[in-house]
């Protein structure tokens, strides 16, 4: 008896999306993994992945890290802070302040 091996193939929409948005694939995979772990009743993991890939979504933790990094770079450039260690930033006069408090006091200005 002859048994054919079944090859794994992605559907054509996923293939097109991966080719077009290659740089977003790692974040989209992580986003999908988080969604599968935390959301209830995902009917189409494929659709979640495609949307995440097209929109450049990342898991919540990566989005928070990115927002903190962006805020810190802006605040440093504007001489609001001079350094950061964990959840604490240091102001130009050397005061240590909670990161969340500083982000609330000094929202990013375009």
JSON list of C-alpha atoms in Angstrom, two decimals:
[
{"chain": "A", "resi": 1, "resn": "UNK", "atom": "CA", "xyz": [0.00, 0.00, 0.00]},
{"chain": "A", "resi": 2, "resn": "UNK", "atom": "CA", "xyz": [1.32, 3.42, -0.97]},
{"chain": "A", "resi": 3, "resn": "UNK", "atom": "CA", "xyz": [0.99, 6.19, 1.64]},
{"chain": "A", "resi": 4, "resn": "UNK", "atom": "CA", "xyz": [1.42, 9.79, 0.57]},
{"chain": "A", "resi": 5, "resn": "UNK", "atom": "CA", "xyz": [2.99, 12.20, 2.98]},
{"chain": "A", "resi": 6, "resn": "UNK", "atom": "CA", "xyz": [0.88, 15.24, 3.50]},
{"chain": "A", "resi": 7, "resn": "UNK", "atom": "CA", "xyz": [2.86, 18.44, 3.15]},
{"chain": "A", "resi": 8, "resn": "UNK", "atom": "CA", "xyz": [2.11, 21.41, 5.35]},
{"chain": "A", "resi": 9, "resn": "UNK", "atom": "CA", "xyz": [0.98, 24.41, 3.35]},
{"chain": "A", "resi": 10, "resn": "UNK", "atom": "CA", "xyz": [-0.11, 27.85, 4.47]},
{"chain": "A", "resi": 11, "resn": "UNK", "atom": "CA", "xyz": [-3.22, 29.25, 2.85]},
{"chain": "A", "resi": 12, "resn": "UNK", "atom": "CA", "xyz": [-2.60, 31.74, 0.07]},
{"chain": "A", "resi": 13, "resn": "UNK", "atom": "CA", "xyz": [-3.67, 34.78, 2.13]},
{"chain": "A", "resi": 14, "resn": "UNK", "atom": "CA", "xyz": [-1.13, 33.96, 4.84]},
{"chain": "A", "resi": 15, "resn": "UNK", "atom": "CA", "xyz": [1.56, 33.36, 2.21]},
{"chain": "A", "resi": 16, "resn": "UNK", "atom": "CA", "xyz": [0.90, 36.76, 0.59]},
{"chain": "A", "resi": 17, "resn": "UNK", "atom": "CA", "xyz": [0.80, 38.51, 3.96]},
{"chain": "A", "resi": 18, "resn": "UNK", "atom": "CA", "xyz": [4.07, 36.94, 5.12]},
{"chain": "A", "resi": 19, "resn": "UNK", "atom": "CA", "xyz": [5.82, 37.91, 1.86]},
{"chain": "A", "resi": 20, "resn": "UNK", "atom": "CA", "xyz": [4.50, 41.47, 1.97]},
{"chain": "A", "resi": 21, "resn": "UNK", "atom": "CA", "xyz": [4.94, 42.16, 5.70]},
{"chain": "A", "resi": 22, "resn": "UNK", "atom": "CA", "xyz": [7.97, 39.98, 6.44]},
{"chain": "A", "resi": 23, "resn": "UNK", "atom": "CA", "xyz": [9.39, 42.38, 9.02]},
{"chain": "A", "resi": 24, "resn": "UNK", "atom": "CA", "xyz": [6.18, 42.12, 11.10]},
{"chain": "A", "resi": 25, "resn": "UNK", "atom": "CA", "xyz": [6.07, 38.30, 11.22]},
{"chain": "A", "resi": 26, "resn": "UNK", "atom": "CA", "xyz": [7.93, 37.77, 14.56]},
{"chain": "A", "resi": 27, "resn": "UNK", "atom": "CA", "xyz": [5.71, 40.28, 16.38]},
{"chain": "A", "resi": 28, "resn": "UNK", "atom": "CA", "xyz": [2.57, 38.87, 14.77]},
{"chain": "A", "resi": 29, "resn": "UNK", "atom": "CA", "xyz": [3.48, 35.32, 15.85]},
{"chain": "A", "resi": 30, "resn": "UNK", "atom": "CA", "xyz": [4.06, 36.52, 19.42]},
{"chain": "A", "resi": 31, "resn": "UNK", "atom": "CA", "xyz": [0.77, 38.47, 19.28]},
{"chain": "A", "resi": 32, "resn": "UNK", "atom": "CA", "xyz": [-1.11, 35.36, 18.11]},
{"chain": "A", "resi": 33, "resn": "UNK", "atom": "CA", "xyz": [0.46, 33.23, 20.86]},
{"chain": "A", "resi": 34, "resn": "UNK", "atom": "CA", "xyz": [-0.62, 35.78, 23.47]},
{"chain": "A", "resi": 35, "resn": "UNK", "atom": "CA", "xyz": [-4.11, 35.93, 21.96]},
{"chain": "A", "resi": 36, "resn": "UNK", "atom": "CA", "xyz": [-4.46, 32.14, 22.01]},
{"chain": "A", "resi": 37, "resn": "UNK", "atom": "CA", "xyz": [-3.38, 32.11, 25.64]},
{"chain": "A", "resi": 38, "resn": "UNK", "atom": "CA", "xyz": [-5.54, 34.99, 26.88]},
{"chain": "A", "resi": 39, "resn": "UNK", "atom": "CA", "xyz": [-8.57, 35.48, 24.61]},
{"chain": "A", "resi": 40, "resn": "UNK", "atom": "CA", "xyz": [-11.70, 33.36, 24.75]},
{"chain": "A", "resi": 41, "resn": "UNK", "atom": "CA", "xyz": [-13.09, 31.65, 21.67]},
{"chain": "A", "resi": 42, "resn": "UNK", "atom": "CA", "xyz": [-10.83, 32.62, 18.78]},
{"chain": "A", "resi": 43, "resn": "UNK", "atom": "CA", "xyz": [-12.68, 31.34, 15.71]},
{"chain": "A", "resi": 44, "resn": "UNK", "atom": "CA", "xyz": [-9.88, 32.03, 13.23]},
{"chain": "A", "resi": 45, "resn": "UNK", "atom": "CA", "xyz": [-6.28, 32.14, 14.47]},
{"chain": "A", "resi": 46, "resn": "UNK", "atom": "CA", "xyz": [-5.30, 32.67, 10.83]},
{"chain": "A", "resi": 47, "resn": "UNK", "atom": "CA", "xyz": [-7.31, 35.91, 10.67]},
{"chain": "A", "resi": 48, "resn": "UNK", "atom": "CA", "xyz": [-5.77, 37.13, 13.95]},
{"chain": "A", "resi": 49, "resn": "UNK", "atom": "CA", "xyz": [-2.28, 36.44, 12.56]},
{"chain": "A", "resi": 50, "resn": "UNK", "atom": "CA", "xyz": [-2.97, 38.14, 9.21]},
{"chain": "A", "resi": 51, "resn": "UNK", "atom": "CA", "xyz": [-4.42, 41.25, 10.88]},
{"chain": "A", "resi": 52, "resn": "UNK", "atom": "CA", "xyz": [-1.51, 41.41, 13.36]},
{"chain": "A", "resi": 53, "resn": "UNK", "atom": "CA", "xyz": [1.00, 41.06, 10.54]},
{"chain": "A", "resi": 54, "resn": "UNK", "atom": "CA", "xyz": [-0.60, 43.73, 8.35]},
{"chain": "A", "resi": 55, "resn": "UNK", "atom": "CA", "xyz": [-1.00, 46.19, 11.24]},
{"chain": "A", "resi": 56, "resn": "UNK", "atom": "CA", "xyz": [2.39, 45.48, 12.86]},
{"chain": "A", "resi": 57, "resn": "UNK", "atom": "CA", "xyz": [0.82, 44.39, 16.15]},
{"chain": "A", "resi": 58, "resn": "UNK", "atom": "CA", "xyz": [2.94, 42.96, 18.92]},
{"chain": "A", "resi": 59, "resn": "UNK", "atom": "CA", "xyz": [2.02, 41.37, 22.23]},
{"chain": "A", "resi": 60, "resn": "UNK", "atom": "CA", "xyz": [0.96, 43.76, 24.98]},
{"chain": "A", "resi": 61, "resn": "UNK", "atom": "CA", "xyz": [4.28, 43.48, 26.85]},
{"chain": "A", "resi": 62, "resn": "UNK", "atom": "CA", "xyz": [6.25, 44.42, 23.72]},
{"chain": "A", "resi": 63, "resn": "UNK", "atom": "CA", "xyz": [3.94, 47.39, 23.08]},
{"chain": "A", "resi": 64, "resn": "UNK", "atom": "CA", "xyz": [4.49, 48.65, 26.62]},
{"chain": "A", "resi": 65, "resn": "UNK", "atom": "CA", "xyz": [8.28, 48.28, 26.32]},
{"chain": "A", "resi": 66, "resn": "UNK", "atom": "CA", "xyz": [8.18, 50.14, 23.01]},
{"chain": "A", "resi": 67, "resn": "UNK", "atom": "CA", "xyz": [6.10, 52.98, 24.51]},
{"chain": "A", "resi": 68, "resn": "UNK", "atom": "CA", "xyz": [8.49, 53.29, 27.46]},
{"chain": "A", "resi": 69, "resn": "UNK", "atom": "CA", "xyz": [11.50, 53.32, 25.15]},
{"chain": "A", "resi": 70, "resn": "UNK", "atom": "CA", "xyz": [9.91, 55.99, 22.94]},
{"chain": "A", "resi": 71, "resn": "UNK", "atom": "CA", "xyz": [8.97, 58.11, 25.96]},
{"chain": "A", "resi": 72, "resn": "UNK", "atom": "CA", "xyz": [12.45, 57.79, 27.50]},
{"chain": "A", "resi": 73, "resn": "UNK", "atom": "CA", "xyz": [14.18, 58.80, 24.26]},
{"chain": "A", "resi": 74, "resn": "UNK", "atom": "CA", "xyz": [11.88, 61.82, 23.95]},
{"chain": "A", "resi": 75, "resn": "UNK", "atom": "CA", "xyz": [12.37, 62.79, 27.63]},
{"chain": "A", "resi": 76, "resn": "UNK", "atom": "CA", "xyz": [16.15, 62.41, 27.40]},
{"chain": "A", "resi": 77, "resn": "UNK", "atom": "CA", "xyz": [16.32, 64.47, 24.23]},
{"chain": "A", "resi": 78, "resn": "UNK", "atom": "CA", "xyz": [14.29, 67.19, 25.99]},
{"chain": "A", "resi": 79, "resn": "UNK", "atom": "CA", "xyz": [16.53, 66.98, 29.08]},
{"chain": "A", "resi": 80, "resn": "UNK", "atom": "CA", "xyz": [13.71, 65.91, 31.35]},
{"chain": "A", "resi": 81, "resn": "UNK", "atom": "CA", "xyz": [15.59, 62.78, 32.42]},
{"chain": "A", "resi": 82, "resn": "UNK", "atom": "CA", "xyz": [19.19, 61.69, 32.19]},
{"chain": "A", "resi": 83, "resn": "UNK", "atom": "CA", "xyz": [19.00, 57.95, 32.94]},
{"chain": "A", "resi": 84, "resn": "UNK", "atom": "CA", "xyz": [16.70, 55.04, 33.65]},
{"chain": "A", "resi": 85, "resn": "UNK", "atom": "CA", "xyz": [17.13, 51.89, 35.71]},
{"chain": "A", "resi": 86, "resn": "UNK", "atom": "CA", "xyz": [14.25, 49.43, 35.79]},
{"chain": "A", "resi": 87, "resn": "UNK", "atom": "CA", "xyz": [11.11, 51.33, 36.73]},
{"chain": "A", "resi": 88, "resn": "UNK", "atom": "CA", "xyz": [12.98, 54.44, 37.97]},
{"chain": "A", "resi": 89, "resn": "UNK", "atom": "CA", "xyz": [14.19, 57.45, 35.99]},
{"chain": "A", "resi": 90, "resn": "UNK", "atom": "CA", "xyz": [16.67, 60.07, 37.10]},
{"chain": "A", "resi": 91, "resn": "UNK", "atom": "CA", "xyz": [16.06, 63.73, 36.51]},
{"chain": "A", "resi": 92, "resn": "UNK", "atom": "CA", "xyz": [18.73, 66.26, 35.56]},
{"chain": "A", "resi": 93, "resn": "UNK", "atom": "CA", "xyz": [19.10, 67.27, 39.24]},
{"chain": "A", "resi": 94, "resn": "UNK", "atom": "CA", "xyz": [19.67, 63.61, 40.22]},
{"chain": "A", "resi": 95, "resn": "UNK", "atom": "CA", "xyz": [16.27, 62.86, 41.74]},
{"chain": "A", "resi": 96, "resn": "UNK", "atom": "CA", "xyz": [15.00, 59.28, 41.37]},
{"chain": "A", "resi": 97, "resn": "UNK", "atom": "CA", "xyz": [11.34, 59.18, 40.32]},
{"chain": "A", "resi": 98, "resn": "UNK", "atom": "CA", "xyz": [9.03, 56.28, 39.42]},
{"chain": "A", "resi": 99, "resn": "UNK", "atom": "CA", "xyz": [8.86, 55.89, 35.63]},
{"chain": "A", "resi": 100, "resn": "UNK", "atom": "CA", "xyz": [5.03, 55.76, 35.59]},
{"chain": "A", "resi": 101, "resn": "UNK", "atom": "CA", "xyz": [4.83, 59.02, 37.56]},
{"chain": "A", "resi": 102, "resn": "UNK", "atom": "CA", "xyz": [7.22, 60.80, 35.18]},
{"chain": "A", "resi": 103, "resn": "UNK", "atom": "CA", "xyz": [5.34, 59.50, 32.14]},
{"chain": "A", "resi": 104, "resn": "UNK", "atom": "CA", "xyz": [2.13, 60.89, 33.67]},
{"chain": "A", "resi": 105, "resn": "UNK", "atom": "CA", "xyz": [3.72, 64.26, 34.54]},
{"chain": "A", "resi": 106, "resn": "UNK", "atom": "CA", "xyz": [5.44, 64.66, 31.17]},
{"chain": "A", "resi": 107, "resn": "UNK", "atom": "CA", "xyz": [3.37, 63.21, 28.32]},
{"chain": "A", "resi": 108, "resn": "UNK", "atom": "CA", "xyz": [5.19, 63.13, 24.98]},
{"chain": "A", "resi": 109, "resn": "UNK", "atom": "CA", "xyz": [4.81, 66.42, 23.14]},
{"chain": "A", "resi": 110, "resn": "UNK", "atom": "CA", "xyz": [4.97, 66.18, 19.35]}
]
